[in-house]
Amino acid sequence: MKILVVDDSALQRKLIMQIIRKAGFEHEVLEAADGREAIQKLGVNHKDVKLILCDWNMPNLSGVEFLEAVAKVPQVALIPCFMVTTEGTEARMQEAHQKHPYLAGYIVKPFTPDQLREKIEPFLKK
Amino acid sequence: MDLKQAMTEALTDTIVEIFSSVFSEVPAVYQKKYTLPLTAEGVVATVGLAGRLEGALILVFPADCASKIVSEVFSVEAGGPSSLRHGEVSAEVSDGVGEISNIIAGGLKSRIAQTEGYDFIISLPTVVKAKGELCVAEQPKAGAVELCVVYGDLSFGLKCYYCVRQASAAAADKRQDQEIKKAQKAEKVAGVLEDFIKNGE
């Protein structure tokens, strides 16, 4: 079972991985530094990916562009996805839900480890 | 409340929120110019603002402050393979400073959208290592907020330039064109994803 973490900051990806491990989840964590890399990793690993955590502002292909594409492909559209981003305005949240109608949730940076864990735990314990 | 006051409060509240959640005490934020003689290395991060508000957010950190703040914010464990050596501006420190400036810009954006109704987009951060005395050039036609943040013996500076752009019909048309192009791009990217899936099966 795998989790896909998409963020252009290597430190942010590392922090999220630490939180996942400290919460006791043993899922393999796939990393992508932008939406383009995430498309490739999701395409190759889609049968095993159980959760996607995705930043918004990234080079090459943004997080919302990545999620909009994911929502259009039936094989991956229902994989639980969370935006994990500094974009905390109401307008941006609405835009994210509009582009990905099955979006599982929205986490605004900065977040505490407990805040992230509480959001993703229900999807990883299934 | 005038815009400068709103920008000052938004930046101060964002910085206090970020650093209070990481450090046990609230940082002191002063409305004053931050001077950084920089006898050692430092890091400068810039985030562009575009839309109804245009400008730039510039953060200046001495190297030791940058590495300490990054190691605390991102819980980088001391002594491990990813430890940050004190005072060194490594690639990890640059990455962390970029992400912190992104978080501060995002907090500014959320608060200003809520209190003043101005929407704008923020650019990806640009991070530059520096050595020697730093001086951020004045922008006489723009509003400016200057803050100095102090936590214990650590301090860093922030300057935000901004000006308000009037909403226009041309801008609205441009946004509509951009939405059409985004929809076309999404179809194309979805096609690429489907190809990866098919090739893997």
mmCIF file of C-alpha atoms in Angstrom:
data_model
loop_
_atom_site.group_PDB
_atom_site.id
_atom_site.type_symbol
_atom_site.label_atom_id
_atom_site.label_comp_id
_atom_site.label_asym_id
_atom_site.label_seq_id
_atom_site.Cartn_x
_atom_site.Cartn_y
_atom_site.Cartn_z
ATOM 1 C CA MET A 1 0.000 0.000 0.000
ATOM 2 C CA LYS A 2 1.349 3.407 -0.966
ATOM 3 C CA ILE A 3 0.919 7.099 -0.257
ATOM 4 C CA LEU A 4 1.812 9.701 -2.881
ATOM 5 C CA VAL A 5 3.218 12.976 -1.476
ATOM 6 C CA VAL A 6 3.503 15.814 -3.991
ATOM 7 C CA ASP A 7 5.381 18.989 -2.959
ATOM 8 C CA ASP A 8 8.206 20.955 -4.543
ATOM 9 C CA SER A 9 9.840 21.340 -1.109
ATOM 10 C CA ALA A 10 11.943 18.277 -0.223
ATOM 11 C CA LEU A 11 11.831 19.322 3.446
ATOM 12 C CA GLN A 12 8.028 19.491 3.394
ATOM 13 C CA ARG A 13 7.844 15.998 1.857
ATOM 14 C CA LYS A 14 10.261 14.763 4.522
ATOM 15 C CA LEU A 15 8.179 16.341 7.296
ATOM 16 C CA ILE A 16 4.996 14.692 6.007
ATOM 17 C CA MET A 17 6.794 11.314 5.805
ATOM 18 C CA GLN A 18 7.989 11.711 9.418
ATOM 19 C CA ILE A 19 4.412 12.426 10.552
ATOM 20 C CA ILE A 20 3.110 9.360 8.688
ATOM 21 C CA ARG A 21 5.767 7.093 10.228
ATOM 22 C CA LYS A 22 5.316 8.486 13.768
ATOM 23 C CA ALA A 23 1.566 7.828 13.419
ATOM 24 C CA GLY A 24 2.471 4.167 12.913
ATOM 25 C CA PHE A 25 1.552 3.803 9.263
ATOM 26 C CA GLU A 26 3.894 1.559 7.280
ATOM 27 C CA HIS A 27 2.737 2.494 3.800
ATOM 28 C CA GLU A 28 5.459 3.037 1.224
ATOM 29 C CA VAL A 29 5.675 6.764 0.543
ATOM 30 C CA LEU A 30 6.151 7.857 -3.074
ATOM 31 C CA GLU A 31 7.483 11.374 -3.583
ATOM 32 C CA ALA A 32 6.969 13.778 -6.448
ATOM 33 C CA ALA A 33 8.415 17.292 -6.701
ATOM 34 C CA ASP A 34 5.737 18.622 -9.058
ATOM 35 C CA GLY A 35 2.476 17.654 -10.738
ATOM 36 C CA ARG A 36 4.197 16.282 -13.819
ATOM 37 C CA GLU A 37 6.279 13.835 -11.785
ATOM 38 C CA ALA A 38 3.156 12.966 -9.766
ATOM 39 C CA ILE A 39 1.259 12.040 -12.953
ATOM 40 C CA GLN A 40 3.976 9.560 -13.882
ATOM 41 C CA LYS A 41 4.252 8.024 -10.388
ATOM 42 C CA LEU A 42 0.477 7.761 -9.990
ATOM 43 C CA GLY A 43 0.080 6.225 -13.437
ATOM 44 C CA VAL A 44 2.663 3.522 -12.715
ATOM 45 C CA ASN A 45 1.547 2.804 -9.118
ATOM 46 C CA HIS A 46 -2.173 3.565 -9.279
ATOM 47 C CA LYS A 47 -3.331 0.117 -8.085
ATOM 48 C CA ASP A 48 -1.376 0.493 -4.820
ATOM 49 C CA VAL A 49 -1.857 4.207 -4.028
ATOM 50 C CA LYS A 50 -4.315 4.614 -1.149
ATOM 51 C CA LEU A 51 -3.891 8.333 -0.457
ATOM 52 C CA ILE A 52 -2.566 11.439 -2.233
ATOM 53 C CA LEU A 53 -1.295 14.539 -0.408
ATOM 54 C CA CYS A 54 -0.676 17.405 -2.810
ATOM 55 C CA ASP A 55 0.664 20.960 -2.596
ATOM 56 C CA TRP A 56 -0.831 23.701 -4.814
ATOM 57 C CA ASN A 57 1.974 25.989 -5.969
ATOM 58 C CA MET A 58 4.564 23.923 -7.833
ATOM 59 C CA PRO A 59 6.567 24.364 -11.019
ATOM 60 C CA ASN A 60 5.754 22.526 -14.290
ATOM 61 C CA LEU A 61 2.254 21.371 -13.255
ATOM 62 C CA SER A 62 0.490 22.823 -10.210
ATOM 63 C CA GLY A 63 -1.297 20.757 -7.615
ATOM 64 C CA VAL A 64 -4.758 21.828 -8.693
ATOM 65 C CA GLU A 65 -3.922 21.053 -12.342
ATOM 66 C CA PHE A 66 -2.730 17.594 -11.237
ATOM 67 C CA LEU A 67 -5.907 16.959 -9.216
ATOM 68 C CA GLU A 68 -8.133 18.211 -12.056
ATOM 69 C CA ALA A 69 -6.532 15.638 -14.367
ATOM 70 C CA VAL A 70 -6.829 12.867 -11.741
ATOM 71 C CA ALA A 71 -10.556 13.571 -11.364
ATOM 72 C CA LYS A 72 -11.034 12.924 -15.095
ATOM 73 C CA VAL A 73 -9.508 9.403 -15.057
ATOM 74 C CA PRO A 74 -11.889 6.753 -13.642
ATOM 75 C CA GLN A 75 -9.125 4.386 -12.498
ATOM 76 C CA VAL A 76 -7.747 6.996 -10.036
ATOM 77 C CA ALA A 77 -10.557 9.542 -9.540
ATOM 78 C CA LEU A 78 -11.746 7.956 -6.296
ATOM 79 C CA ILE A 79 -8.340 7.695 -4.601
ATOM 80 C CA PRO A 80 -8.635 9.951 -1.496
ATOM 81 C CA CYS A 81 -6.825 13.241 -2.197
ATOM 82 C CA PHE A 82 -5.951 16.067 0.157
ATOM 83 C CA MET A 83 -4.636 19.465 -0.839
ATOM 84 C CA VAL A 84 -1.850 20.452 1.614
ATOM 85 C CA THR A 85 -1.155 24.087 0.834
ATOM 86 C CA THR A 86 -0.639 27.684 1.942
ATOM 87 C CA GLU A 87 -3.588 28.667 -0.288
ATOM 88 C CA GLY A 88 -6.116 29.071 2.495
ATOM 89 C CA THR A 89 -8.686 31.460 0.995
ATOM 90 C CA GLU A 90 -12.300 30.395 0.612
ATOM 91 C CA ALA A 91 -12.060 31.034 -3.137
ATOM 92 C CA ARG A 92 -9.123 28.643 -3.510
ATOM 93 C CA MET A 93 -10.829 25.935 -1.449
ATOM 94 C CA GLN A 94 -13.912 26.215 -3.632
ATOM 95 C CA GLU A 95 -11.746 26.101 -6.745
ATOM 96 C CA ALA A 96 -10.027 22.927 -5.534
ATOM 97 C CA HIS A 97 -13.358 21.203 -4.810
ATOM 98 C CA GLN A 98 -14.710 22.343 -8.164
ATOM 99 C CA LYS A 99 -11.675 20.942 -10.036
ATOM 100 C CA HIS A 100 -11.749 17.670 -8.051
ATOM 101 C CA PRO A 101 -15.323 16.917 -6.902
ATOM 102 C CA TYR A 102 -14.149 13.902 -4.865
ATOM 103 C CA LEU A 103 -11.484 15.877 -2.966
ATOM 104 C CA ALA A 104 -11.303 14.296 0.495
ATOM 105 C CA GLY A 105 -10.044 17.358 2.320
ATOM 106 C CA TYR A 106 -7.978 20.508 2.504
ATOM 107 C CA ILE A 107 -5.098 21.130 4.933
ATOM 108 C CA VAL A 108 -3.692 24.649 5.231
ATOM 109 C CA LYS A 109 -0.008 25.169 6.050
ATOM 110 C CA PRO A 110 1.296 25.600 8.656
ATOM 111 C CA PHE A 111 -0.194 22.487 10.239
ATOM 112 C CA THR A 112 0.750 20.565 13.348
ATOM 113 C CA PRO A 113 1.577 16.843 13.108
ATOM 114 C CA ASP A 114 -1.657 16.054 14.985
ATOM 115 C CA GLN A 115 -3.743 18.103 12.545
ATOM 116 C CA LEU A 116 -2.369 16.178 9.573
ATOM 117 C CA ARG A 117 -2.605 12.811 11.288
ATOM 118 C CA GLU A 118 -6.255 13.339 12.315
ATOM 119 C CA LYS A 119 -7.236 14.193 8.744
ATOM 120 C CA ILE A 120 -5.549 11.260 7.008
ATOM 121 C CA GLU A 121 -5.932 8.556 9.659
ATOM 122 C CA PRO A 122 -9.507 7.527 8.681
ATOM 123 C CA PHE A 123 -8.380 6.883 5.097
ATOM 124 C CA LEU A 124 -5.308 4.836 6.027
ATOM 125 C CA LYS A 125 -6.969 2.647 8.596
ATOM 126 C CA LYS A 126 -9.502 1.252 6.076
ATOM 127 C CA MET B 1 -8.291 50.367 8.649
ATOM 128 C CA ASP B 2 -5.991 51.530 5.845
ATOM 129 C CA LEU B 3 -4.228 49.052 3.620
ATOM 130 C CA LYS B 4 -0.779 49.498 5.180
ATOM 131 C CA GLN B 5 -2.209 48.757 8.610
ATOM 132 C CA ALA B 6 -4.087 45.736 7.243
ATOM 133 C CA MET B 7 -0.925 44.419 5.542
ATOM 134 C CA THR B 8 1.118 44.953 8.715
ATOM 135 C CA GLU B 9 -1.421 43.117 10.872
ATOM 136 C CA ALA B 10 -1.795 40.292 8.346
ATOM 137 C CA LEU B 11 1.977 39.722 8.170
ATOM 138 C CA THR B 12 2.430 40.015 11.943
ATOM 139 C CA ASP B 13 -0.436 37.610 12.694
ATOM 140 C CA THR B 14 0.876 35.101 10.133
ATOM 141 C CA ILE B 15 4.419 35.190 11.538
ATOM 142 C CA VAL B 16 3.173 34.838 15.120
ATOM 143 C CA GLU B 17 0.942 31.897 14.114
ATOM 144 C CA ILE B 18 3.764 30.062 12.336
ATOM 145 C CA PHE B 19 6.430 30.534 14.965
ATOM 146 C CA SER B 20 4.180 30.139 18.014
ATOM 147 C CA SER B 21 3.200 26.680 16.808
ATOM 148 C CA VAL B 22 6.877 25.700 16.555
ATOM 149 C CA PHE B 23 8.625 27.555 19.369
ATOM 150 C CA SER B 24 7.355 27.652 22.922
ATOM 151 C CA GLU B 25 7.204 31.458 23.031
ATOM 152 C CA VAL B 26 5.606 34.071 20.834
ATOM 153 C CA PRO B 27 8.160 35.967 18.699
ATOM 154 C CA ALA B 28 8.407 39.746 19.005
ATOM 155 C CA VAL B 29 7.530 41.552 15.766
ATOM 156 C CA TYR B 30 8.633 45.179 15.416
ATOM 157 C CA GLN B 31 7.623 47.615 12.732
ATOM 158 C CA LYS B 32 11.085 48.790 11.855
ATOM 159 C CA LYS B 33 13.736 48.443 9.212
ATOM 160 C CA TYR B 34 15.862 45.359 9.558
ATOM 161 C CA THR B 35 19.550 45.948 8.917
ATOM 162 C CA LEU B 36 21.733 42.982 8.264
ATOM 163 C CA PRO B 37 25.463 43.687 8.098
ATOM 164 C CA LEU B 38 26.062 40.047 7.134
ATOM 165 C CA THR B 39 29.671 39.409 8.117
ATOM 166 C CA ALA B 40 28.807 35.786 7.457
ATOM 167 C CA GLU B 41 26.394 34.228 4.981
ATOM 168 C CA GLY B 42 22.707 34.932 4.762
ATOM 169 C CA VAL B 43 19.661 33.882 2.801
ATOM 170 C CA VAL B 44 17.162 36.072 0.979
ATOM 171 C CA ALA B 45 13.791 34.725 -0.147
ATOM 172 C CA THR B 46 11.446 36.570 -2.486
ATOM 173 C CA VAL B 47 7.823 35.793 -3.306
ATOM 174 C CA GLY B 48 6.051 37.802 -6.012
ATOM 175 C CA LEU B 49 2.481 39.005 -5.632
ATOM 176 C CA ALA B 50 0.253 39.552 -8.694
ATOM 177 C CA GLY B 51 -3.399 40.418 -9.216
ATOM 178 C CA ARG B 52 -5.427 43.129 -7.465
ATOM 179 C CA LEU B 53 -2.388 43.562 -5.241
ATOM 180 C CA GLU B 54 0.988 43.532 -6.934
ATOM 181 C CA GLY B 55 4.380 43.559 -5.326
ATOM 182 C CA ALA B 56 6.869 41.363 -3.558
ATOM 183 C CA LEU B 57 7.540 39.852 -0.181
ATOM 184 C CA ILE B 58 11.250 39.761 0.709
ATOM 185 C CA LEU B 59 12.661 37.915 3.719
ATOM 186 C CA VAL B 60 16.254 38.254 4.909
ATOM 187 C CA PHE B 61 17.799 35.696 7.293
ATOM 188 C CA PRO B 62 21.320 35.454 8.683
ATOM 189 C CA ALA B 63 22.622 31.916 8.080
ATOM 190 C CA ASP B 64 22.528 30.762 11.719
ATOM 191 C CA CYS B 65 18.953 32.000 12.117
ATOM 192 C CA ALA B 66 17.913 30.342 8.864
ATOM 193 C CA SER B 67 19.317 26.940 9.798
ATOM 194 C CA LYS B 68 17.862 27.074 13.325
ATOM 195 C CA ILE B 69 14.371 28.112 12.165
ATOM 196 C CA VAL B 70 14.303 25.558 9.342
ATOM 197 C CA SER B 71 15.417 22.718 11.638
ATOM 198 C CA GLU B 72 12.671 23.626 14.138
ATOM 199 C CA VAL B 73 9.849 24.218 11.635
ATOM 200 C CA PHE B 74 10.551 21.016 9.684
ATOM 201 C CA SER B 75 11.535 18.878 12.673
ATOM 202 C CA VAL B 76 14.845 17.923 11.130
ATOM 203 C CA GLU B 77 16.491 15.671 13.655
ATOM 204 C CA ALA B 78 19.908 16.743 14.890
ATOM 205 C CA GLY B 79 22.789 14.401 14.157
ATOM 206 C CA GLY B 80 21.042 12.427 11.416
ATOM 207 C CA PRO B 81 21.957 12.364 7.762
ATOM 208 C CA SER B 82 19.725 15.369 7.118
ATOM 209 C CA SER B 83 20.999 17.490 10.010
ATOM 210 C CA LEU B 84 21.669 21.111 9.326
ATOM 211 C CA ARG B 85 25.097 22.291 10.363
ATOM 212 C CA HIS B 86 24.888 25.481 12.370
ATOM 213 C CA GLY B 87 25.330 28.577 10.279
ATOM 214 C CA GLU B 88 25.612 26.744 6.955
ATOM 215 C CA VAL B 89 23.347 27.695 4.077
ATOM 216 C CA SER B 90 22.882 24.250 2.618
ATOM 217 C CA ALA B 91 20.405 23.245 -0.076
ATOM 218 C CA GLU B 92 18.079 22.047 2.707
ATOM 219 C CA VAL B 93 18.221 25.440 4.442
ATOM 220 C CA SER B 94 17.482 27.194 1.144
ATOM 221 C CA ASP B 95 14.545 24.838 0.525
ATOM 222 C CA GLY B 96 13.223 25.429 4.050
ATOM 223 C CA VAL B 97 13.529 29.215 3.811
ATOM 224 C CA GLY B 98 11.678 29.094 0.500
ATOM 225 C CA GLU B 99 8.886 27.042 2.044
ATOM 226 C CA ILE B 100 8.652 29.356 5.086
ATOM 227 C CA SER B 101 8.400 32.403 2.811
ATOM 228 C CA ASN B 102 5.698 30.545 0.830
ATOM 229 C CA ILE B 103 3.762 29.906 4.061
ATOM 230 C CA ILE B 104 4.055 33.575 5.147
ATOM 231 C CA ALA B 105 2.909 34.772 1.708
ATOM 232 C CA GLY B 106 -0.005 32.324 1.818
ATOM 233 C CA GLY B 107 -1.039 33.580 5.243
ATOM 234 C CA LEU B 108 -0.850 37.193 4.031
ATOM 235 C CA LYS B 109 -2.993 36.303 1.015
ATOM 236 C CA SER B 110 -5.692 34.552 3.096
ATOM 237 C CA ARG B 111 -5.934 37.376 5.622
ATOM 238 C CA ILE B 112 -5.965 40.227 3.079
ATOM 239 C CA ALA B 113 -8.603 38.438 0.973
ATOM 240 C CA GLN B 114 -10.760 38.204 4.076
ATOM 241 C CA THR B 115 -10.274 41.722 5.503
ATOM 242 C CA GLU B 116 -9.763 43.862 2.372
ATOM 243 C CA GLY B 117 -11.313 41.751 -0.387
ATOM 244 C CA TYR B 118 -8.185 41.921 -2.552
ATOM 245 C CA ASP B 119 -7.286 38.678 -4.285
ATOM 246 C CA PHE B 120 -3.855 38.001 -5.688
ATOM 247 C CA ILE B 121 -1.671 35.064 -6.611
ATOM 248 C CA ILE B 122 1.723 34.306 -5.130
ATOM 249 C CA SER B 123 4.727 33.157 -7.114
ATOM 250 C CA LEU B 124 7.043 30.267 -6.346
ATOM 251 C CA PRO B 125 9.716 31.498 -3.943
ATOM 252 C CA THR B 126 13.158 32.500 -5.173
ATOM 253 C CA VAL B 127 15.956 31.931 -2.688
ATOM 254 C CA VAL B 128 19.374 33.537 -2.960
ATOM 255 C CA LYS B 129 22.416 33.042 -0.774
ATOM 256 C CA ALA B 130 24.122 36.301 0.124
ATOM 257 C CA LYS B 131 27.295 37.537 1.714
ATOM 258 C CA GLY B 132 28.122 41.062 2.735
ATOM 259 C CA GLU B 133 25.920 43.984 3.623
ATOM 260 C CA LEU B 134 22.421 43.709 2.218
ATOM 261 C CA CYS B 135 20.201 46.596 1.217
ATOM 262 C CA VAL B 136 16.721 46.176 -0.256
ATOM 263 C CA ALA B 137 16.162 48.960 -2.790
ATOM 264 C CA GLU B 138 13.342 51.412 -2.135
ATOM 265 C CA GLN B 139 10.242 51.379 -4.325
ATOM 266 C CA PRO B 140 8.949 54.960 -4.051
ATOM 267 C CA LYS B 141 5.691 54.317 -5.949
ATOM 268 C CA ALA B 142 4.634 51.369 -3.812
ATOM 269 C CA GLY B 143 3.351 50.968 -0.290
ATOM 270 C CA ALA B 144 5.743 49.153 2.022
ATOM 271 C CA VAL B 145 5.701 47.249 5.285
ATOM 272 C CA GLU B 146 8.974 46.578 7.102
ATOM 273 C CA LEU B 147 9.143 44.187 10.020
ATOM 274 C CA CYS B 148 11.892 42.909 12.249
ATOM 275 C CA VAL B 149 11.166 39.557 13.947
ATOM 276 C CA VAL B 150 13.039 38.631 17.113
ATOM 277 C CA TYR B 151 13.005 35.324 18.932
ATOM 278 C CA GLY B 152 15.613 35.047 21.680
ATOM 279 C CA ASP B 153 18.962 35.675 20.034
ATOM 280 C CA LEU B 154 17.567 34.978 16.556
ATOM 281 C CA SER B 155 16.238 37.719 14.313
ATOM 282 C CA PHE B 156 15.275 38.164 10.699
ATOM 283 C CA GLY B 157 13.746 40.866 8.556
ATOM 284 C CA LEU B 158 10.825 41.163 6.183
ATOM 285 C CA LYS B 159 9.861 43.796 3.649
ATOM 286 C CA CYS B 160 6.668 43.751 1.605
ATOM 287 C CA TYR B 161 6.088 46.134 -1.325
ATOM 288 C CA TYR B 162 2.586 46.412 -2.733
ATOM 289 C CA CYS B 163 0.323 48.495 -4.914
ATOM 290 C CA VAL B 164 -3.346 48.109 -5.768
ATOM 291 C CA ARG B 165 -4.414 47.416 -9.362
ATOM 292 C CA GLN B 166 -7.923 48.363 -10.433
ATOM 293 C CA ALA B 167 -10.184 45.552 -11.610
ATOM 294 C CA SER B 168 -10.938 45.835 -15.339
ATOM 295 C CA ALA B 169 -13.100 44.197 -17.989
ATOM 296 C CA ALA B 170 -9.952 43.266 -19.911
ATOM 297 C CA ALA B 171 -8.646 41.416 -16.863
ATOM 298 C CA ALA B 172 -11.964 39.557 -16.535
ATOM 299 C CA ASP B 173 -11.816 38.522 -20.223
ATOM 300 C CA LYS B 174 -8.239 37.372 -19.782
ATOM 301 C CA ARG B 175 -9.276 35.257 -16.802
ATOM 302 C CA GLN B 176 -12.023 33.646 -18.890
ATOM 303 C CA ASP B 177 -9.503 32.794 -21.640
ATOM 304 C CA GLN B 178 -7.166 31.354 -19.023
ATOM 305 C CA GLU B 179 -9.959 29.124 -17.670
ATOM 306 C CA ILE B 180 -10.604 27.743 -21.160
ATOM 307 C CA LYS B 181 -6.888 27.026 -21.629
ATOM 308 C CA LYS B 182 -6.712 25.389 -18.193
ATOM 309 C CA ALA B 183 -9.619 23.071 -19.088
ATOM 310 C CA GLN B 184 -7.859 22.073 -22.324
ATOM 311 C CA LYS B 185 -4.628 21.439 -20.425
ATOM 312 C CA ALA B 186 -6.458 19.257 -17.886
ATOM 313 C CA GLU B 187 -7.811 17.055 -20.699
ATOM 314 C CA LYS B 188 -4.320 16.696 -22.137
ATOM 315 C CA VAL B 189 -2.755 15.824 -18.752
ATOM 316 C CA ALA B 190 -5.559 13.312 -18.057
ATOM 317 C CA GLY B 191 -4.670 11.675 -21.382
ATOM 318 C CA VAL B 192 -1.018 11.373 -20.312
ATOM 319 C CA LEU B 193 -2.098 9.795 -17.013
ATOM 320 C CA GLU B 194 -4.305 7.277 -18.837
ATOM 321 C CA ASP B 195 -1.337 6.349 -21.058
ATOM 322 C CA PHE B 196 0.832 5.640 -17.993
ATOM 323 C CA ILE B 197 -1.966 3.491 -16.555
ATOM 324 C CA LYS B 198 -2.458 1.536 -19.812
ATOM 325 C CA ASN B 199 1.285 0.969 -20.256
ATOM 326 C CA GLY B 200 1.497 -0.424 -16.757
ATOM 327 C CA GLU B 201 -1.329 -2.940 -17.234
#
